[in-house]
């Protein structure tokens, strides 16, 4: 499978956000089943218009502070 660009990864992730409102789903960033079925009870990503699990939300905040964000093409949904 070809590597995705950051723009392609962001488009894929934000398209997925529309599906996330339909029920139980894995976190698009880590792939673990940690998401609350009500999207607004999860963390809003700092890098794409999508909710992620609370653990990924905290990791994004810490990485943002350190200046070392996880590239969108490394997200679970981009790689799988």
XYZ file of C-alpha atoms in Angstrom:
80
model
C 0.000 0.000 0.000
C 1.337 3.421 -0.943
C 2.229 5.895 1.758
C -0.282 8.679 2.237
C 0.514 12.350 2.321
C -0.514 14.380 5.334
C -3.321 16.028 3.307
C -4.667 12.644 2.171
C -4.504 11.301 5.714
C -6.360 14.358 7.064
C -9.095 14.017 4.417
C -9.544 10.316 5.249
C -9.681 10.992 8.986
C -12.206 13.816 8.638
C -14.400 11.699 6.325
C -14.353 9.022 9.004
C -15.585 11.562 11.562
C -18.992 11.547 9.857
C -19.260 7.786 10.390
C -18.193 7.978 14.020
C -21.522 9.506 14.994
C -23.309 6.250 14.116
C -22.243 4.215 17.158
C -19.411 2.320 18.850
C -16.086 2.529 17.040
C -12.325 2.364 17.605
C -10.243 5.470 18.140
C -9.101 6.694 14.708
C -5.705 7.631 16.139
C -4.726 4.488 18.100
C -7.304 1.916 16.963
C -8.228 0.808 20.472
C -11.877 0.442 21.508
C -11.724 3.230 24.098
C -14.213 5.657 22.558
C -17.413 6.653 24.309
C -20.359 6.005 21.998
C -21.336 9.671 22.359
C -18.605 11.418 20.326
C -18.681 14.655 22.330
C -17.589 12.758 25.454
C -14.249 12.023 23.772
C -11.341 14.368 23.043
C -11.410 16.610 19.969
C -8.182 16.164 18.031
C -5.879 19.148 17.676
C -4.844 18.070 14.158
C -8.001 16.857 12.395
C -11.684 17.613 12.829
C -12.441 14.294 14.561
C -12.837 12.917 18.070
C -10.166 10.615 19.515
C -10.053 8.646 22.771
C -9.125 10.522 25.941
C -5.697 8.871 26.095
C -4.888 10.045 22.556
C -6.226 13.505 23.405
C -3.800 13.699 26.319
C -0.956 12.357 24.176
C -1.708 14.993 21.510
C -1.592 17.739 24.136
C 1.736 16.533 25.520
C 3.228 16.114 22.033
C 1.966 19.585 21.046
C 3.676 21.084 24.084
C 6.907 19.265 23.205
C 6.655 20.290 19.538
C 6.527 16.663 18.404
C 3.037 15.897 16.983
C 2.205 12.419 15.686
C 1.934 12.747 11.880
C -1.578 12.062 10.552
C -0.227 9.411 8.227
C 0.860 7.471 11.350
C -2.691 7.317 12.750
C -4.317 3.871 12.924
C -7.018 4.814 10.408
C -4.435 6.046 7.890
C -2.334 2.909 8.163
C -5.175 0.356 8.094
